[in-house]
Short mmCIF file of C-alpha atoms and ligand atoms in Angstrom, two decimals:
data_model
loop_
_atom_site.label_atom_id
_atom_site.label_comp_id
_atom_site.label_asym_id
_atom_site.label_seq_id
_atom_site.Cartn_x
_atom_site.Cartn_y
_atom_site.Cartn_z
CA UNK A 19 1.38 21.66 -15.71
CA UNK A 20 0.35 18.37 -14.09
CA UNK A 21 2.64 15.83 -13.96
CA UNK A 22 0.07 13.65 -16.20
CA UNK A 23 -0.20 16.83 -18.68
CA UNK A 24 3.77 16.52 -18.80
CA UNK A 25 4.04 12.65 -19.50
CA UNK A 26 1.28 13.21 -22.45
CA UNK A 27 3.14 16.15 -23.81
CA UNK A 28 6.45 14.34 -24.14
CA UNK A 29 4.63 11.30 -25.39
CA UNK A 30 3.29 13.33 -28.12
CA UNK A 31 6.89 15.07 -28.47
CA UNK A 32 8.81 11.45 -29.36
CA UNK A 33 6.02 9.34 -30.94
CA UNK A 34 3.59 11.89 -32.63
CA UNK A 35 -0.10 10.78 -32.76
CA UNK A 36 0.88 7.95 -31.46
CA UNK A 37 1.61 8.98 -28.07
CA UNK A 38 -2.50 9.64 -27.22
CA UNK A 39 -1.99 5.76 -26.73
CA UNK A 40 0.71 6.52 -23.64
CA UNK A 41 -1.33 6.39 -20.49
CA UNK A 42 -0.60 10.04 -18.10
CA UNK A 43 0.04 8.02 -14.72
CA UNK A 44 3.64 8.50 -13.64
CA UNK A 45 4.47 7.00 -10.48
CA UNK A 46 7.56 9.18 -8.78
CA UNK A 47 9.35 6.74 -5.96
CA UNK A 48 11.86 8.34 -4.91
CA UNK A 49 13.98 8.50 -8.10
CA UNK A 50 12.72 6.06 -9.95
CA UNK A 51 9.59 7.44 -12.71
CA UNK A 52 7.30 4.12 -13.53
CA UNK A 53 4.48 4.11 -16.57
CA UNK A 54 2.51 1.65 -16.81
CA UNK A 55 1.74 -0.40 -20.21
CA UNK A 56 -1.55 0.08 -21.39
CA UNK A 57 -3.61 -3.49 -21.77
CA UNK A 58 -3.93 -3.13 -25.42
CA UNK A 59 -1.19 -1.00 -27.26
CA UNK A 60 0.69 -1.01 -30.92
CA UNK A 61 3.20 0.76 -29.36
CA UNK A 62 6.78 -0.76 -29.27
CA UNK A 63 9.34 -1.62 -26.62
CA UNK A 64 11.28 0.75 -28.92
CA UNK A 65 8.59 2.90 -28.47
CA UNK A 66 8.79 2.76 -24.98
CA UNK A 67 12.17 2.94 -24.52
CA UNK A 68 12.51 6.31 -26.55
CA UNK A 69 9.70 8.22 -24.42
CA UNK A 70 11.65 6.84 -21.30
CA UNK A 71 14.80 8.43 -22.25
CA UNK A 72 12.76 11.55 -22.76
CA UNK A 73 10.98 11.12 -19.75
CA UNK A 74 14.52 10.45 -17.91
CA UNK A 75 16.07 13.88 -19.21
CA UNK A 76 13.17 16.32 -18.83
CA UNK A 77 11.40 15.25 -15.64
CA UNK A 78 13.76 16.69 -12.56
CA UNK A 79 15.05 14.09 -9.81
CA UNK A 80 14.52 11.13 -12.71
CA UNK A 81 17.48 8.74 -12.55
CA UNK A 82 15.71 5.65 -13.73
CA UNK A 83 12.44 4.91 -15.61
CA UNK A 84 10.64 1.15 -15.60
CA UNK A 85 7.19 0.19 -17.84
CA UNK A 86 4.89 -1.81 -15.44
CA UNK A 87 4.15 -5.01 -17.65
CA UNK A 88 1.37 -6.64 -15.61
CA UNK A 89 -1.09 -5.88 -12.82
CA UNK A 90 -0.30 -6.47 -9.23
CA UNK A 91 -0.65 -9.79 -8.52
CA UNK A 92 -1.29 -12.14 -5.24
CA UNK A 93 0.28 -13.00 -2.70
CA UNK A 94 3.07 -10.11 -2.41
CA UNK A 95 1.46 -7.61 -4.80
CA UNK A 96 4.14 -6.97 -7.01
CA UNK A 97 4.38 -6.41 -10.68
CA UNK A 98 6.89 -7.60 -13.37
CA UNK A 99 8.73 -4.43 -15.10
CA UNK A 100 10.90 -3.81 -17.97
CA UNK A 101 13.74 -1.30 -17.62
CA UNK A 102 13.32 1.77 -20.39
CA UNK A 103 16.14 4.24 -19.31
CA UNK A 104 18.69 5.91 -17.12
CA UNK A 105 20.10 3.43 -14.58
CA UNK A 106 19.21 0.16 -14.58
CA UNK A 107 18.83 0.53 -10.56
CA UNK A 108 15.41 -0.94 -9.21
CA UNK A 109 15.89 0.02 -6.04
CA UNK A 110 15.85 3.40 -4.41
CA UNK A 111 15.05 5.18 -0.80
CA UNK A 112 11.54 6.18 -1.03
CA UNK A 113 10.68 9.17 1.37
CA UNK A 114 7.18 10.19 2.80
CA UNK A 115 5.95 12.28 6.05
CA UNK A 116 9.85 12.43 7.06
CA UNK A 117 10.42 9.05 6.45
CA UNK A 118 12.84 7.31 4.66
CA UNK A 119 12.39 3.84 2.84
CA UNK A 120 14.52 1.30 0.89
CA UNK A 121 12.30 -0.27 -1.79
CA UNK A 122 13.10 -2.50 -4.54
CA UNK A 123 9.87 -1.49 -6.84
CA UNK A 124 10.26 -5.33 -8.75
CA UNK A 125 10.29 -7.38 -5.34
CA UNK A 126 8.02 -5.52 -2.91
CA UNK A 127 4.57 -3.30 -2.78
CA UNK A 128 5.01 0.01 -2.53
CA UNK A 129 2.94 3.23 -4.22
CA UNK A 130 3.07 7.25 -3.27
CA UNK A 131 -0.57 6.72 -3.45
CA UNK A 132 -1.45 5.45 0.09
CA UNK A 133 0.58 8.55 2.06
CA UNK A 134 -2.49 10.23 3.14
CA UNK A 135 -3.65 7.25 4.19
CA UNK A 136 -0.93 6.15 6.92
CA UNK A 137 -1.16 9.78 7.60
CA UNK A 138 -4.79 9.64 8.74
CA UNK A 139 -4.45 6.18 10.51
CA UNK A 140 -1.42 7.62 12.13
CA UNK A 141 -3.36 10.78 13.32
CA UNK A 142 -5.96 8.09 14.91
CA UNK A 143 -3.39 5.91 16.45
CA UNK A 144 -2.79 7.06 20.92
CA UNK A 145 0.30 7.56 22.35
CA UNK A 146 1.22 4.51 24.13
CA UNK A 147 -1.48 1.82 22.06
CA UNK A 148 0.11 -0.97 20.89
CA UNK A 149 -0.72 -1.91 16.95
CA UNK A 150 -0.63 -4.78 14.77
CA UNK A 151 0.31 -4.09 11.35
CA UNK A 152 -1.03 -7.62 9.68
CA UNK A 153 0.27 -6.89 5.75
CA UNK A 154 3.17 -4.24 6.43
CA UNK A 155 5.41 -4.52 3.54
CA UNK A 156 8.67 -2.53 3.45
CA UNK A 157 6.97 -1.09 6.70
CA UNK A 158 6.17 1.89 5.87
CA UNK A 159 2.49 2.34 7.45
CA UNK A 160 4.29 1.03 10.57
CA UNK A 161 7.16 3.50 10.28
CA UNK A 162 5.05 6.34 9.85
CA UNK A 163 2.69 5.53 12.98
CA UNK A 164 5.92 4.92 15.22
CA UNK A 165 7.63 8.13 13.79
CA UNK A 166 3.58 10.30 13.87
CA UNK A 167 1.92 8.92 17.10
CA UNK A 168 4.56 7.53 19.57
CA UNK A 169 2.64 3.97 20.37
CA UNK A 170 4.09 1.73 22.47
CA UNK A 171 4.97 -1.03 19.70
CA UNK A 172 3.70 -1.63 16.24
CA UNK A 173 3.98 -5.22 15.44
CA UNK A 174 5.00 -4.95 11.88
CA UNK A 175 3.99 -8.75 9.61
CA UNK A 176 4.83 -9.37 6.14
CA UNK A 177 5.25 -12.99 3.90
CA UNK A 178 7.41 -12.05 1.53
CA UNK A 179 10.79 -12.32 2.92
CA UNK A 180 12.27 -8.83 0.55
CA UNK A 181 9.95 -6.99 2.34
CA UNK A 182 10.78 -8.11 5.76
CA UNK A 183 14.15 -7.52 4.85
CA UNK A 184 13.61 -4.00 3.84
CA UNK A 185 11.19 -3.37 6.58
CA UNK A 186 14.22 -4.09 9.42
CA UNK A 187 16.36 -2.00 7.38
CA UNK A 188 13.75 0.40 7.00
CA UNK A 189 13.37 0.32 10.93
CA UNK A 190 16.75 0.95 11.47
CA UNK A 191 17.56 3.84 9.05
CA UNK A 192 14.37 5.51 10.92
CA UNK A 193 15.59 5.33 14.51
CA UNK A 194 12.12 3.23 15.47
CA UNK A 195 14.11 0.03 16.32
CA UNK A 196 12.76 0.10 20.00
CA UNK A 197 8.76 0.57 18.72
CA UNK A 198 7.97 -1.51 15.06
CA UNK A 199 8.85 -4.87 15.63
CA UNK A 200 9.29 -6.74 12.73
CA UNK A 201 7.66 -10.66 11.86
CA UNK A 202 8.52 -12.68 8.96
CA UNK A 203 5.33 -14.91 8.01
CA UNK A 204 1.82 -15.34 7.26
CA UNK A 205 -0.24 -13.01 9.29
CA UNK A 206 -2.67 -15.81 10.70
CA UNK A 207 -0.10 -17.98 12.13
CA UNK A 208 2.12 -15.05 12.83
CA UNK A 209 -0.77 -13.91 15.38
CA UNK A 210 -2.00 -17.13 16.60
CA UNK A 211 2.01 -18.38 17.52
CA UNK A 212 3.11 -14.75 19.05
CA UNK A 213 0.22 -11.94 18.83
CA UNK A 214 -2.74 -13.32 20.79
CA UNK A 215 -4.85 -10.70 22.94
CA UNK A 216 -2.05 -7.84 22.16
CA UNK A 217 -3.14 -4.87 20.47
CA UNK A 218 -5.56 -1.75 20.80
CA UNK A 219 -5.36 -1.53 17.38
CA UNK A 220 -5.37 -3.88 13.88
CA UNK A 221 -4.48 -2.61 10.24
CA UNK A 222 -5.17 -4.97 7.44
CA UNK A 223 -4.03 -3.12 3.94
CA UNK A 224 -4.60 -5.87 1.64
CA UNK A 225 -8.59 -6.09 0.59
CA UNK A 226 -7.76 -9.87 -1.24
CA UNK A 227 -7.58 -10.96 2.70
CA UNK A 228 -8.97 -8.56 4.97
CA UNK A 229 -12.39 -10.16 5.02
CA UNK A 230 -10.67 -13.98 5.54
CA UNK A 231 -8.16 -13.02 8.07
CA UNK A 232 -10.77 -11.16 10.23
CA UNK A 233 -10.77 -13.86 13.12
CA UNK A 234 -7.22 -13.30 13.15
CA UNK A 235 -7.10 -9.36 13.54
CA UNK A 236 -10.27 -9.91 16.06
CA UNK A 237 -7.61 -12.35 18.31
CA UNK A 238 -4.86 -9.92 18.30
CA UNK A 239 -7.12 -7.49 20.42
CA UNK A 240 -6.41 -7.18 23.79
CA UNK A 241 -9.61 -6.05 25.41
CA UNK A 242 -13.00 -6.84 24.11
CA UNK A 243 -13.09 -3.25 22.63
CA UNK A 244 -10.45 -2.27 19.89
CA UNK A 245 -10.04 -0.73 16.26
CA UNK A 246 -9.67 -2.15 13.38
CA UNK A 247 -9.00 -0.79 10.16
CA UNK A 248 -10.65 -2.64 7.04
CA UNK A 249 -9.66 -2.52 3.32
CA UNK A 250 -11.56 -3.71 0.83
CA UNK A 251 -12.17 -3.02 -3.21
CA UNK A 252 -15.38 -1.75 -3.92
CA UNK A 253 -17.56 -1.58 -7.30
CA UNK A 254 -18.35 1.93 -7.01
CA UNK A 255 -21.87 3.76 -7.96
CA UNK A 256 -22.86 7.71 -8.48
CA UNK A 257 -24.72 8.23 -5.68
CA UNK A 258 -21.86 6.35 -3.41
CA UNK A 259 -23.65 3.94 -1.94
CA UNK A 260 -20.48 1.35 -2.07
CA UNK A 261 -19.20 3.39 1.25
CA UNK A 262 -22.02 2.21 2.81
CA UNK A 263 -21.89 -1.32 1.60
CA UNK A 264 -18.52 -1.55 2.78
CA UNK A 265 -19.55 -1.19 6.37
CA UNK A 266 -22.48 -3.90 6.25
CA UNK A 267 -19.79 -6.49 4.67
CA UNK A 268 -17.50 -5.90 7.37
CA UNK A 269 -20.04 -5.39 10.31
CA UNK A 270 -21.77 -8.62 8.96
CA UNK A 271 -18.28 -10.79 8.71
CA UNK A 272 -17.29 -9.17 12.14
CA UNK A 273 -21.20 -10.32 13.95
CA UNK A 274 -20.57 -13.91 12.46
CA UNK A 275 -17.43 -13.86 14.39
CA UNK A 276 -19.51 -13.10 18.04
CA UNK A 277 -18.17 -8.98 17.87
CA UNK A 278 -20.25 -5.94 17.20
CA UNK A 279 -19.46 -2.85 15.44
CA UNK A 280 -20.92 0.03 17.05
CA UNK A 281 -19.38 2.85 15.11
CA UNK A 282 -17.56 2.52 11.43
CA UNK A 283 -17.06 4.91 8.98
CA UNK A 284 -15.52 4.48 5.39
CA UNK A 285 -13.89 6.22 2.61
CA UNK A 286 -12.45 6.16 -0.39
CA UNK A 287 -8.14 5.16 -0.25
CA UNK A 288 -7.89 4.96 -3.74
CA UNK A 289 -9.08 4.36 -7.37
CA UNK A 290 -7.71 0.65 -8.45
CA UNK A 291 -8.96 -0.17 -11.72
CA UNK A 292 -12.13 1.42 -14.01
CA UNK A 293 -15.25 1.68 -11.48
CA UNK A 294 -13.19 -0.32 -8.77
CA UNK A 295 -12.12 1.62 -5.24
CA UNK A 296 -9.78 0.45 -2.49
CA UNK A 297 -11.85 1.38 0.48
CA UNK A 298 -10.77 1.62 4.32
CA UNK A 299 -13.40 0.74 7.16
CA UNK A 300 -12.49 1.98 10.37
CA UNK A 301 -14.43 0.12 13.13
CA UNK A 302 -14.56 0.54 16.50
CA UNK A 303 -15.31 -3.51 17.82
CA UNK A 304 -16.49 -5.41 20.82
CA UNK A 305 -17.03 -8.64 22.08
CA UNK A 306 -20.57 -9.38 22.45
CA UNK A 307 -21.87 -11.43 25.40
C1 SAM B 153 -0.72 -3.93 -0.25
S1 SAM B 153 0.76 -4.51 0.46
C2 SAM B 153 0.97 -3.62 1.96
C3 SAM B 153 1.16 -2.18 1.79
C4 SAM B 153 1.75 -1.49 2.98
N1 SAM B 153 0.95 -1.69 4.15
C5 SAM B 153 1.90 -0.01 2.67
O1 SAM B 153 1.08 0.78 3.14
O2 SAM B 153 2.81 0.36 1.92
C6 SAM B 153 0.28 -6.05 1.07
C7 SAM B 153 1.41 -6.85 1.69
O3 SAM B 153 0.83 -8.03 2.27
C8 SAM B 153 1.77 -9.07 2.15
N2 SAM B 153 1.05 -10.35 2.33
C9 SAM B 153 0.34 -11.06 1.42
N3 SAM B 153 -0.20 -12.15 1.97
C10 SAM B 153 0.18 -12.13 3.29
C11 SAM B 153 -0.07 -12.99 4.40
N4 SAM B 153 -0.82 -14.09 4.27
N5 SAM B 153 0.45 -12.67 5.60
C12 SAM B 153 1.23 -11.55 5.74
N6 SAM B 153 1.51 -10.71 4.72
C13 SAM B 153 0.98 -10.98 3.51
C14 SAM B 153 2.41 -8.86 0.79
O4 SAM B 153 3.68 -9.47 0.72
C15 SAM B 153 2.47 -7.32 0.72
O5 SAM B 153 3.72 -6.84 1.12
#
């Protein structure tokens, strides 16, 4: 059975009819379960709390369960939770492509969801390149490049100060101390004070500011040739056309800045939301001129 299949079954187990209303995501970090409250519900905290318990005894590795009360919101993309069951413990060590993480899931970002995608960034990053990591959060795209590719550094930014915190524990209980190098601020000054004219390669994971903070990510290249890897959210159509439109946003921001794109390609991360994608564009830049 599907772990979604399982969540509706024991919804339907402690609240009856009622439980078609329970919603069959079930985030696993580490060994913390999280459902998320559906927008419009007549189901309880009581409610709630009684599928959690279930949820807590039946589902293996479960020590804690949290309802997700709101969306993600700006700047540091967290969400505000309410405990349901188990141990009231919000933190736990996440683990992923050999990995492992300390998150706190009510003060930082973190989802299962992206690990194929530091995988695949990862498996495009050199031996030896040196990255800039512009919205790294409890590090964990950083961690996963150092651990994956051997670079020569991975210059690891984040603005809230619990994920910075995390991310140089993070470093440390990974052994990557002498690659990711961890910076406490916002990305733009971050670059312009310490990260000019550095890096082969630029990630920006966080679509609200990837467009903005372009002329940033542009300055932290090195040579006038580099990658950088776009993400954006995306309306998205049948016949896929969005992929496409993802590239002309970015390769028209990117000409406006005096840089070309002469190869990009785009795919779906993620769905975010009904109709609405998380989309990464890898481009290969240059200087024009
Ligand atoms: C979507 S999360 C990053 C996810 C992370 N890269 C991963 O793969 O798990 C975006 C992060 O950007 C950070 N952030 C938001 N605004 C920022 C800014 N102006 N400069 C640097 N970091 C910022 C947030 O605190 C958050 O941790």
């Amino acid at each position: 059975m599907t772990r979604g299949k399982i969540v509706k079954s024991i919804a339907r187990e402690v609240l009856g009819s009622r439980g078609v209303e329970v919603w069959s995501r079930l985030e696993l970090i580490g060994d913390i379960a999280v459902i998320k409250k559906p927008i419009k519900t007549s189901l309880t905290l009581e409610d709630f709390k009684a599928l959690g318990e279930a949820l807590a005894r039946k589902i293996p590795g479960v020590k804690s369960v949290w309802l997700a009360v709101s969306p993600v919101a700006s700047p540091y993309k967290t969400r505000s939770y309410v405990h349901l069951a188990g141990e009231e413990r919000a933190w736990t060590i996440y683990r992923e492509h050999g990995c492992s993480f300390k998150v706190d899931i009510t003060r930082v970002f973190v989802t299962p969801r992206l690990g194929y995608e530091h995988l695949r960034v990862a498996s495009l990053t050199g031996r030896g390149e040196v990255v800039v990591n512009m919205f790294a959060g409890v590090g964990v795209f950083s961690i996963v490049i150092a651990k994956i590719s051997k670079p020569r550094a991975v210059h690891s930014i984040d603005i809230n100060v619990d994920a910075y915190n995390l991310m140089v524990e993070n470093v440390k209980i990974n052994g990557v101390e002498d690659i990711v190098i961890p910076h406490l601020g916002d990305a733009a000054r971050v670059v312009e004070e310490k990260l000019v004219g550095v890096a082969d390669r630029v990630l920006m994971p966080l679509p609200d500011l990837a467009l903005e903070y372009a002329p940033y990510a542009l300055k932290a290249l090195k040579g006038p040739r580099g990658f950088i890897h776009f993400y954006l959210h995306m309306g998205m159509d049948k016949k896929r056309e969005f992929l496409g439109k993802a590239v002309d946003i970015v390769k028209s921001k990117v000409e406006s800045l005096g840089w070309s794109i002469p190869n990009a390609n785009s795919r779906v991360v993620r769905k975010v939301g009904p109709g609405l994608a998380q989309v990464a564009v890898d481009a290969l830049v240059e200087k024009t001129g």
